[in-house]
PDB file of C-alpha atoms and ligand atoms in Angstrom:
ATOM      1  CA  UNK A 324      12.060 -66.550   6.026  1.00  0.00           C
ATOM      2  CA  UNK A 325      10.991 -63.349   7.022  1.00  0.00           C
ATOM      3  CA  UNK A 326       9.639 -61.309   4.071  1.00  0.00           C
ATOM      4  CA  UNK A 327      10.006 -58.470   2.257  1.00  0.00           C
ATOM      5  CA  UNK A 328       7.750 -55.446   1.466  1.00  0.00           C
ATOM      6  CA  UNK A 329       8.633 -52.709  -0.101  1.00  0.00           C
ATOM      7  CA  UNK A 330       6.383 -49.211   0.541  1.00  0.00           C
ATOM      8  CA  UNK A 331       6.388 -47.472  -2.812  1.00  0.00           C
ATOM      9  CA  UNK A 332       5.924 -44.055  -1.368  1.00  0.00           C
ATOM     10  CA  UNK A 333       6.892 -42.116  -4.289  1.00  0.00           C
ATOM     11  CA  UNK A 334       5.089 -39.517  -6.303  1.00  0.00           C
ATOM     12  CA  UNK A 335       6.023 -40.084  -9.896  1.00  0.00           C
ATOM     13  CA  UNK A 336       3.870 -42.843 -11.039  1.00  0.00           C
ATOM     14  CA  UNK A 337       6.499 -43.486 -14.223  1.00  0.00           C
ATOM     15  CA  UNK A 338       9.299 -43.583 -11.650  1.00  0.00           C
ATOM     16  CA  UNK A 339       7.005 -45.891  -9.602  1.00  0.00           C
ATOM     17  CA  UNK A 340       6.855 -48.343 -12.200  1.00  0.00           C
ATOM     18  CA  UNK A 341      10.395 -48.692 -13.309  1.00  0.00           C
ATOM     19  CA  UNK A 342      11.171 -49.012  -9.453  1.00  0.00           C
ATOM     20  CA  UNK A 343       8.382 -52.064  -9.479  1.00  0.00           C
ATOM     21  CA  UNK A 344       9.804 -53.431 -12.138  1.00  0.00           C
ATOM     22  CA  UNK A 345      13.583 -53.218 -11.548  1.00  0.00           C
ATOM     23  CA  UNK A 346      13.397 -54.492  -7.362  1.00  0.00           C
ATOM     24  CA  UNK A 347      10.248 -57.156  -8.533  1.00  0.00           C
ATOM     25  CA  UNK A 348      12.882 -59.851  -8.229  1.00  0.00           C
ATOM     26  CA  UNK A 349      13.970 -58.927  -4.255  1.00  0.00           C
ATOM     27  CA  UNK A 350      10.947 -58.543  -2.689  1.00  0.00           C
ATOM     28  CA  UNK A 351       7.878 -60.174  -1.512  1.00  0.00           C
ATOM     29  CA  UNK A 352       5.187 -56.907  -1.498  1.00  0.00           C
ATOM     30  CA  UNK A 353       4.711 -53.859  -2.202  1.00  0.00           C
ATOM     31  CA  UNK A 354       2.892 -51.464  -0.201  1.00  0.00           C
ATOM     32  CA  UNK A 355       1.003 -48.535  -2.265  1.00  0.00           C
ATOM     33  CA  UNK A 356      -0.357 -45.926  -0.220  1.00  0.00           C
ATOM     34  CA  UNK A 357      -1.934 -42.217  -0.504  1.00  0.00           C
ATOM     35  CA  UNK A 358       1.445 -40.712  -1.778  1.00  0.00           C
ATOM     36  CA  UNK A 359       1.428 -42.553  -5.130  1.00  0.00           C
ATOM     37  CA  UNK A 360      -2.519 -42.862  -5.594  1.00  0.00           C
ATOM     38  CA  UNK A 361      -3.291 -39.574  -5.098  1.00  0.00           C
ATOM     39  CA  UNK A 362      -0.319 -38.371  -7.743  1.00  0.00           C
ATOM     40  CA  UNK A 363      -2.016 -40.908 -10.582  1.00  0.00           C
ATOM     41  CA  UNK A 364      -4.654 -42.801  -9.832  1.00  0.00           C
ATOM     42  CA  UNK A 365      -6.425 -45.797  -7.902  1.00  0.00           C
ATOM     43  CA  UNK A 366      -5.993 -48.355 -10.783  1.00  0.00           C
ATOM     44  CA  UNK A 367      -2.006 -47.890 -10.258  1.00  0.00           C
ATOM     45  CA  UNK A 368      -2.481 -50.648  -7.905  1.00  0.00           C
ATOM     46  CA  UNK A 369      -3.341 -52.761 -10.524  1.00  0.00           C
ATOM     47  CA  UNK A 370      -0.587 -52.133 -12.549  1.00  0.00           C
ATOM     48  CA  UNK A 371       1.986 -52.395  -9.585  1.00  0.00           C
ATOM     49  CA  UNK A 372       1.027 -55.769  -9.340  1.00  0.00           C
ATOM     50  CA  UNK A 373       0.866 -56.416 -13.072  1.00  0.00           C
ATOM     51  CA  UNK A 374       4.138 -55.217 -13.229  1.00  0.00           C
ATOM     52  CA  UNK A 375       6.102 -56.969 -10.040  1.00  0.00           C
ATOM     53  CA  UNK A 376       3.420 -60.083  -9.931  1.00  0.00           C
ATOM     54  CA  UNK A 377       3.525 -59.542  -6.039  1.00  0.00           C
ATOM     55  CA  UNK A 378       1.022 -59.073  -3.471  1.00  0.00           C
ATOM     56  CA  UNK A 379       0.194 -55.459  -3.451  1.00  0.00           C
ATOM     57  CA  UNK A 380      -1.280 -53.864  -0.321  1.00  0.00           C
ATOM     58  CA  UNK A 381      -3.324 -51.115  -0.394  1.00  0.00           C
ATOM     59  CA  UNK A 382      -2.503 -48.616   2.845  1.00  0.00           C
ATOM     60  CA  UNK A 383      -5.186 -46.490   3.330  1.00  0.00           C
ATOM     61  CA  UNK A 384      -5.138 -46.579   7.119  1.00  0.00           C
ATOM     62  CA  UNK A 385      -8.559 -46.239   7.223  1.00  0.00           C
ATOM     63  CA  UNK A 386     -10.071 -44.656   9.896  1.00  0.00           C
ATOM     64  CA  UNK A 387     -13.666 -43.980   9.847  1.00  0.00           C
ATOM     65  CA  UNK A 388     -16.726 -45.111  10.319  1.00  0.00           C
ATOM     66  CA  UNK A 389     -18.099 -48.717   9.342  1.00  0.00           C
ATOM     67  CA  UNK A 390     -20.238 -47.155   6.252  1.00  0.00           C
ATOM     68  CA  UNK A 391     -17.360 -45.130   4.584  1.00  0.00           C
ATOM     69  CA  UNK A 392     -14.749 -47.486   5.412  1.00  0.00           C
ATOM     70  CA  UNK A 393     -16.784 -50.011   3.580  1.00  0.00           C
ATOM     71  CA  UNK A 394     -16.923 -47.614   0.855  1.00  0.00           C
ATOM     72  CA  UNK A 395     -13.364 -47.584   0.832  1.00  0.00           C
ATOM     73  CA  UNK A 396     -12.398 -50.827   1.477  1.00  0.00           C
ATOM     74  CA  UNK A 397     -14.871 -51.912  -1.743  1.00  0.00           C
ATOM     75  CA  UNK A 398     -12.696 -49.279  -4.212  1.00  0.00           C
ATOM     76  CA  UNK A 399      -9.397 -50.247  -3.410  1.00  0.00           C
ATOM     77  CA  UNK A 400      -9.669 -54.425  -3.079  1.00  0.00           C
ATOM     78  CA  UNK A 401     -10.575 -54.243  -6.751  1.00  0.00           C
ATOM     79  CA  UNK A 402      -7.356 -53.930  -7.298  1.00  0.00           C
ATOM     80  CA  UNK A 403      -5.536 -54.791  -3.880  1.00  0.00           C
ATOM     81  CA  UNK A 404      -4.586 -57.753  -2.654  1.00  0.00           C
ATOM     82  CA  UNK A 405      -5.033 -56.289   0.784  1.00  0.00           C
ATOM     83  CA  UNK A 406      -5.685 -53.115   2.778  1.00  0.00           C
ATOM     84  CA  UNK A 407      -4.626 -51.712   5.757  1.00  0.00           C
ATOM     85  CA  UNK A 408      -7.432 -50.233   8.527  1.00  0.00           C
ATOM     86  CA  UNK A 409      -6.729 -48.560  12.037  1.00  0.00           C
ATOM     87  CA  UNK A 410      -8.188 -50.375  14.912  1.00  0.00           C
ATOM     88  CA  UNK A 411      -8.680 -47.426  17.229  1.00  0.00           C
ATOM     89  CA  UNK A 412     -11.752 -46.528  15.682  1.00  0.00           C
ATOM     90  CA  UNK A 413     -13.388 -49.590  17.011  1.00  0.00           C
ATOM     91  CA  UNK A 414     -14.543 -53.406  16.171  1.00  0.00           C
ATOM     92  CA  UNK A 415     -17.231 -52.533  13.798  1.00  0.00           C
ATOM     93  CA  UNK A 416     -15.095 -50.559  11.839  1.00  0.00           C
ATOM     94  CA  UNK A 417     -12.844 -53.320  11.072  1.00  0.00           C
ATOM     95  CA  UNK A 418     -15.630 -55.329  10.952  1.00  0.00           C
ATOM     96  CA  UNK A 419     -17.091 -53.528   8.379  1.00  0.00           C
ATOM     97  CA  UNK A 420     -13.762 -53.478   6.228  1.00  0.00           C
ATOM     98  CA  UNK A 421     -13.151 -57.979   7.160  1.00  0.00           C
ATOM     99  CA  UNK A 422     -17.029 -58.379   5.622  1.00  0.00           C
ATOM    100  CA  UNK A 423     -16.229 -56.288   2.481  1.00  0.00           C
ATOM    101  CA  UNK A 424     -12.680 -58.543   1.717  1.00  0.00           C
ATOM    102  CA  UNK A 425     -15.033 -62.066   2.472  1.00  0.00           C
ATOM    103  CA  UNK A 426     -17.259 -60.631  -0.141  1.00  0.00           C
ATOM    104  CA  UNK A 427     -14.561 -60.839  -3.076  1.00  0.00           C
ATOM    105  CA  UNK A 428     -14.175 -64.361  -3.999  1.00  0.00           C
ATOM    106  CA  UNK A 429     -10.351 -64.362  -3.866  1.00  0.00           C
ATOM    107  CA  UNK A 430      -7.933 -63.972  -0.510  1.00  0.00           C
ATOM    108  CA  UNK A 431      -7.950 -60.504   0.109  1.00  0.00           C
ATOM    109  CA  UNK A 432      -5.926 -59.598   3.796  1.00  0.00           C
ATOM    110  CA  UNK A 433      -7.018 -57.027   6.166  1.00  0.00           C
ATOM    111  CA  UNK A 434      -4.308 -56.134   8.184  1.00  0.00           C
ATOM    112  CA  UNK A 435      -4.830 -53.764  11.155  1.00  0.00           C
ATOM    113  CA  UNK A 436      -2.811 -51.471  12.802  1.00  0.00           C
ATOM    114  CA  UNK A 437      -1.522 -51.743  16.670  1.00  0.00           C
ATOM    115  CA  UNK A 438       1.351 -49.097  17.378  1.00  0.00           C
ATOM    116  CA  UNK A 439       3.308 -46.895  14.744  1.00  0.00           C
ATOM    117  CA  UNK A 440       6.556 -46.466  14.400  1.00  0.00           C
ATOM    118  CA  UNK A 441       6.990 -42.778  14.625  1.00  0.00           C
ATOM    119  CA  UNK A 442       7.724 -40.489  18.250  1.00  0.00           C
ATOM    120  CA  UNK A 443       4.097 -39.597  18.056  1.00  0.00           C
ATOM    121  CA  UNK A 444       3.071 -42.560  18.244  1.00  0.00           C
ATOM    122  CA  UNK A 445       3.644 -42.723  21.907  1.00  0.00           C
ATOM    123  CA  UNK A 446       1.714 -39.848  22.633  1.00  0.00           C
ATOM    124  CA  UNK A 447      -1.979 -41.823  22.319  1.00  0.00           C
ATOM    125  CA  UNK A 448      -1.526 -44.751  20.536  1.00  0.00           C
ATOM    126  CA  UNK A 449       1.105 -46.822  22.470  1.00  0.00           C
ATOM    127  CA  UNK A 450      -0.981 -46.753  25.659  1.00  0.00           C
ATOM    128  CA  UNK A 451      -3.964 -48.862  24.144  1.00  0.00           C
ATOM    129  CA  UNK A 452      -1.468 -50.550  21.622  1.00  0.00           C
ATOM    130  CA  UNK A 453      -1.960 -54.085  23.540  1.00  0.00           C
ATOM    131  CA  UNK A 454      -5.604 -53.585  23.599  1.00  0.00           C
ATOM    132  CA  UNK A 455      -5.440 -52.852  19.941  1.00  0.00           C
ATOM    133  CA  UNK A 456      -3.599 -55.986  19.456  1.00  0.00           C
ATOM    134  CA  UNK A 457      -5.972 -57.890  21.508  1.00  0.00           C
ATOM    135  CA  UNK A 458      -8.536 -56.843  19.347  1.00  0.00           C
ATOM    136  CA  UNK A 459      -6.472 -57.935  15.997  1.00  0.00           C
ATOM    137  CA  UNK A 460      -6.286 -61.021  17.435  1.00  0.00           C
ATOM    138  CA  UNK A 461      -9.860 -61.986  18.229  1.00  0.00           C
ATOM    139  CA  UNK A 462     -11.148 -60.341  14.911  1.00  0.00           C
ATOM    140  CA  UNK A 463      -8.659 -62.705  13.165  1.00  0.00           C
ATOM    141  CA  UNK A 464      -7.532 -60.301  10.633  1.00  0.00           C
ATOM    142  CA  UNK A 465      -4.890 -61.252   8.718  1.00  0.00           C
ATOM    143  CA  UNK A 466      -2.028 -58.932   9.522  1.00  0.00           C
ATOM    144  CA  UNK A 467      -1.164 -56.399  12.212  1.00  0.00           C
ATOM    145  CA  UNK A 468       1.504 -53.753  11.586  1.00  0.00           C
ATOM    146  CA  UNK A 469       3.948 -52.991  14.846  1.00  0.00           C
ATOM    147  CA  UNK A 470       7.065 -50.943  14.989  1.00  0.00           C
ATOM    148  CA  UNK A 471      10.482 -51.713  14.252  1.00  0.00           C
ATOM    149  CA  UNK A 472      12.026 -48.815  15.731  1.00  0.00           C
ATOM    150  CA  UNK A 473      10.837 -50.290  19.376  1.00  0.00           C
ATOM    151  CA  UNK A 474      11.975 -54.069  19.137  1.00  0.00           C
ATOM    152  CA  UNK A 475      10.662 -54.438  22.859  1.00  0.00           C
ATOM    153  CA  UNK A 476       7.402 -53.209  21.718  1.00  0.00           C
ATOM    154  CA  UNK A 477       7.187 -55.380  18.639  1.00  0.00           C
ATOM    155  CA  UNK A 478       7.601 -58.654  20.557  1.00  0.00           C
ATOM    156  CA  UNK A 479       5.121 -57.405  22.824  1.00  0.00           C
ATOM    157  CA  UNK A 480       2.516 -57.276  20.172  1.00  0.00           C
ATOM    158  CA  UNK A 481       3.415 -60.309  18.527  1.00  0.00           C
ATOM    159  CA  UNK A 482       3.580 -62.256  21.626  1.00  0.00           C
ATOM    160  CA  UNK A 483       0.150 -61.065  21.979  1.00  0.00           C
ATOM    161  CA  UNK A 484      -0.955 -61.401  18.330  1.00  0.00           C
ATOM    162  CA  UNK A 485       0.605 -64.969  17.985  1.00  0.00           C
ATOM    163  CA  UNK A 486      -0.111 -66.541  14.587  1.00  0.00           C
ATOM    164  CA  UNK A 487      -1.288 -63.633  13.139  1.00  0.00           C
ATOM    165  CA  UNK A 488       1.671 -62.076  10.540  1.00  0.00           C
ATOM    166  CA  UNK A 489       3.016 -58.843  11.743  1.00  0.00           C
ATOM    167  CA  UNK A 490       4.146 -56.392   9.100  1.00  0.00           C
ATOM    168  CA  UNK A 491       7.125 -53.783  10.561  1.00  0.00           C
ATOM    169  CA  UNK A 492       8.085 -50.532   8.906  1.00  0.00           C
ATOM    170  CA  UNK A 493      10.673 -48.764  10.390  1.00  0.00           C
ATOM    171  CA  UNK A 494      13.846 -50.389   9.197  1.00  0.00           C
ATOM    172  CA  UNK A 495      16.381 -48.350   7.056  1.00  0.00           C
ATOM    173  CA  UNK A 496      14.996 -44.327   7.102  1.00  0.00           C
ATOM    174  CA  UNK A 497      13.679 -44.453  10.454  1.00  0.00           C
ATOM    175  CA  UNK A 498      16.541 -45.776  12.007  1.00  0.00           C
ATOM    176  CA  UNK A 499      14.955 -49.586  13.016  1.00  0.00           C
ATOM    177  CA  UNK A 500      17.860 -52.151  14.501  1.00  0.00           C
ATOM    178  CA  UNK A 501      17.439 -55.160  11.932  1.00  0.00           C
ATOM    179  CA  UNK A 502      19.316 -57.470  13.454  1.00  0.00           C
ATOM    180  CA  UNK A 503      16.897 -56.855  16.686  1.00  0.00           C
ATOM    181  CA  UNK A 504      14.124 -57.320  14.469  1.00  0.00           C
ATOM    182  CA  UNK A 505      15.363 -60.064  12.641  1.00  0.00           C
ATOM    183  CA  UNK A 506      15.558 -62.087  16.365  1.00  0.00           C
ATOM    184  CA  UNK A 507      11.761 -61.349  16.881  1.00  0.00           C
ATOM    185  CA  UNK A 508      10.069 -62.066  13.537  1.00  0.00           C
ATOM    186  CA  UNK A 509       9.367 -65.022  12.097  1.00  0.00           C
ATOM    187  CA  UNK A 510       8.966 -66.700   8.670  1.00  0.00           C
ATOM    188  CA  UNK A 511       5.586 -65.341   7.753  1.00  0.00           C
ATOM    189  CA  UNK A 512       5.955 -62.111   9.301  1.00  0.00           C
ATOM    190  CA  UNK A 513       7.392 -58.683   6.772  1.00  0.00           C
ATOM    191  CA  UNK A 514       9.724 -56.006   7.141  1.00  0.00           C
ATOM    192  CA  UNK A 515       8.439 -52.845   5.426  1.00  0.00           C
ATOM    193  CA  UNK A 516      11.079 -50.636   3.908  1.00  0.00           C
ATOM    194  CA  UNK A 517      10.615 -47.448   1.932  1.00  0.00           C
ATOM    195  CA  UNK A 518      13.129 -44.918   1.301  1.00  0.00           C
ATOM    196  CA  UNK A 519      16.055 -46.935   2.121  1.00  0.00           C
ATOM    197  CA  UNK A 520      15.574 -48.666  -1.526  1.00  0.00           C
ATOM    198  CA  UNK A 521      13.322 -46.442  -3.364  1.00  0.00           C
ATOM    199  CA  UNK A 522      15.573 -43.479  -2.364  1.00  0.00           C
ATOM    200  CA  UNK A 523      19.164 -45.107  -3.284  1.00  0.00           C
ATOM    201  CA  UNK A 524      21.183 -44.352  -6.015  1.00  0.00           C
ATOM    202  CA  UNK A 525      20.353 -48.390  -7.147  1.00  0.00           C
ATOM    203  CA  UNK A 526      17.095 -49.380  -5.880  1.00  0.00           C
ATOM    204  CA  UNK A 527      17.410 -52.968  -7.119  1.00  0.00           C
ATOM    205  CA  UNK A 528      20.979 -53.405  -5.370  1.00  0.00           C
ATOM    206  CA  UNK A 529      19.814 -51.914  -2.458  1.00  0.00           C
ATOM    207  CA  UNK A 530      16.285 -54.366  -2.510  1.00  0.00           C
ATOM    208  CA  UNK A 531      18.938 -57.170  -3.576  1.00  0.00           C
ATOM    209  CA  UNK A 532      21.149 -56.519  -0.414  1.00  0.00           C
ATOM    210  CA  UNK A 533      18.203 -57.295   2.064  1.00  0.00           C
ATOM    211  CA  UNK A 534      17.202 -59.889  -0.347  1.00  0.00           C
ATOM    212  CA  UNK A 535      20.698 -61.891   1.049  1.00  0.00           C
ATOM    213  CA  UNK A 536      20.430 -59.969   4.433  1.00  0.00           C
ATOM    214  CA  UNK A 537      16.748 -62.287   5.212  1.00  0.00           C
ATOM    215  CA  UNK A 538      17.784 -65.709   3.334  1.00  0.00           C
ATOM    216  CA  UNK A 539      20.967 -65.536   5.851  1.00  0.00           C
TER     217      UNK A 539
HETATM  218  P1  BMP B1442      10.181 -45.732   5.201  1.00  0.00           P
HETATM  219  O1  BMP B1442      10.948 -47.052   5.178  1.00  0.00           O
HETATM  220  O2  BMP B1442      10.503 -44.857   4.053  1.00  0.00           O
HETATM  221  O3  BMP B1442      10.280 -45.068   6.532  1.00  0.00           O
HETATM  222  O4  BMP B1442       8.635 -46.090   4.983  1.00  0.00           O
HETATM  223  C1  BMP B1442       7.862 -46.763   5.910  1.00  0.00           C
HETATM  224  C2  BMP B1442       6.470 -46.988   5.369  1.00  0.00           C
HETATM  225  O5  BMP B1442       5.669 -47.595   6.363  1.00  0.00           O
HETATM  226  C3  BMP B1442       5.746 -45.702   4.986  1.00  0.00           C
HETATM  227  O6  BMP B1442       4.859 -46.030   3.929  1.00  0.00           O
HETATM  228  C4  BMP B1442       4.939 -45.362   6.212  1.00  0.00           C
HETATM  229  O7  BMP B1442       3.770 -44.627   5.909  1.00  0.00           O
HETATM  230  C5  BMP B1442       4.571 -46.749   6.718  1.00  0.00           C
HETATM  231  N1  BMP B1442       4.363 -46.866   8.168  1.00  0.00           N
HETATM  232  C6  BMP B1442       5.321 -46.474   9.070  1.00  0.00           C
HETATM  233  O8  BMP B1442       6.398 -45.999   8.713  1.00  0.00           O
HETATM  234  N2  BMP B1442       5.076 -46.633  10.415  1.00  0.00           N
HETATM  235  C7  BMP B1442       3.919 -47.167  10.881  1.00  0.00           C
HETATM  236  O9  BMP B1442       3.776 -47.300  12.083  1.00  0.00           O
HETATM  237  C8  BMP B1442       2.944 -47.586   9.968  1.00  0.00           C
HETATM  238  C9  BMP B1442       3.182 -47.431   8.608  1.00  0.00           C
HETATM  239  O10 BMP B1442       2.286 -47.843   7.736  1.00  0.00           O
END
């Protein structure tokens, strides 16, 4: 079954909670990144996950070199179950980000990003996308995120990727095909959606309704 990960992109941490709490039962993950950190605080990772008793991935996207990404990597597995790095800065940047997670004695993911989801992506990123992938895949990281909005482009990458579990935003807001989607990913692989639930009237019936949609 492919799984579900919700990106908790909003800016009111009390509002952030009662979402966590109320979809907890429909979803697999949650993804916190800079939006809801930098309106509270770091530790609301910890609570997210207190709260929903789901994996909680930190995405940071970082992007920098090996010393500060280590830095930054360090801060945010305390709490995290996982963090997201870009791969376009290079192998030892990863690498630097891979040794931190082996350090903590727990399972902590580093997933890497290939190609976005967004127009601009195809500006500079979808022309070394494969290489990016490449790279994911002989690092061994644990995750690589890939775009639902280009189905063509996401079985690309995970036909390149193979075993490795892709995570794909880009379904409900940004106008991803699910059903396409749905045909390429596999059982340990995640959509990401954002404002499709945490924007509806009824986030819980809305993270209930793709709840059915992936069991089908
Ligand atoms: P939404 O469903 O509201 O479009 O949210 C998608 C989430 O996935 C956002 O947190 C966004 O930052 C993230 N994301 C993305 O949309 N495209 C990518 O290529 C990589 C991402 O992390």
């Amino acid at each position: 079954m492919v799984k579900l990960m919700l990106a908790l992109d909003v800016t009111d941490e009390k509002r952030a909670i009662e979402i966590a709490r109320e979809v907890s039962p429909y979803i697999d993950a949650v993804k916190v990144g800079y939006p809801l950190v930098l309106s509270s605080r770091l530790g609301i990772v910890g609570e997210i996950k207190d709260v929903t008793g789901k994996e909680v991935i930190c995405d940071f996207k970082l992007a920098d070199i090996p010393s500060t990404n280590e830095k930054i990597a360090s801060l945010a597995l305390r709490y995290g179950d996982g963090i997201i790095c870009h791969g376009f800065l290079g192998e030892d940047s990863v690498r630097a980000v891979q040794e931190v997670a082996r350090r903590y004695g727990e399972y902590k993911k580093v997933i890497m990003v290939t190609e976005m989801s967004h127009r601009g992506a195809l500006q500079f990123l979808q022309p070394v996308a494969d290489k990016l992938a490449k790279m994911a895949k002989r690092l061994k990281v644990d995750g690589v995120v890939a775009p639902s909005t280009r189905p063509e482009r996401l079985k690309t990458i995970k036909d390149i990727v193979g075993d490795i579990p892709v995570m794909s935003p880009g379904i409900g807001a940004q106008g991803g095909d699910l059903n396409r989607v749905l045909d390429i990913l596999e059982e340990e692989d995640y959509i990401i959606v954002g404002r499709d639930i945490y924007e509806s009237e009824n986030p819980a019936k809305r993270a209930k309704y793709y709840y059915h949609l992936l069991r089908d």
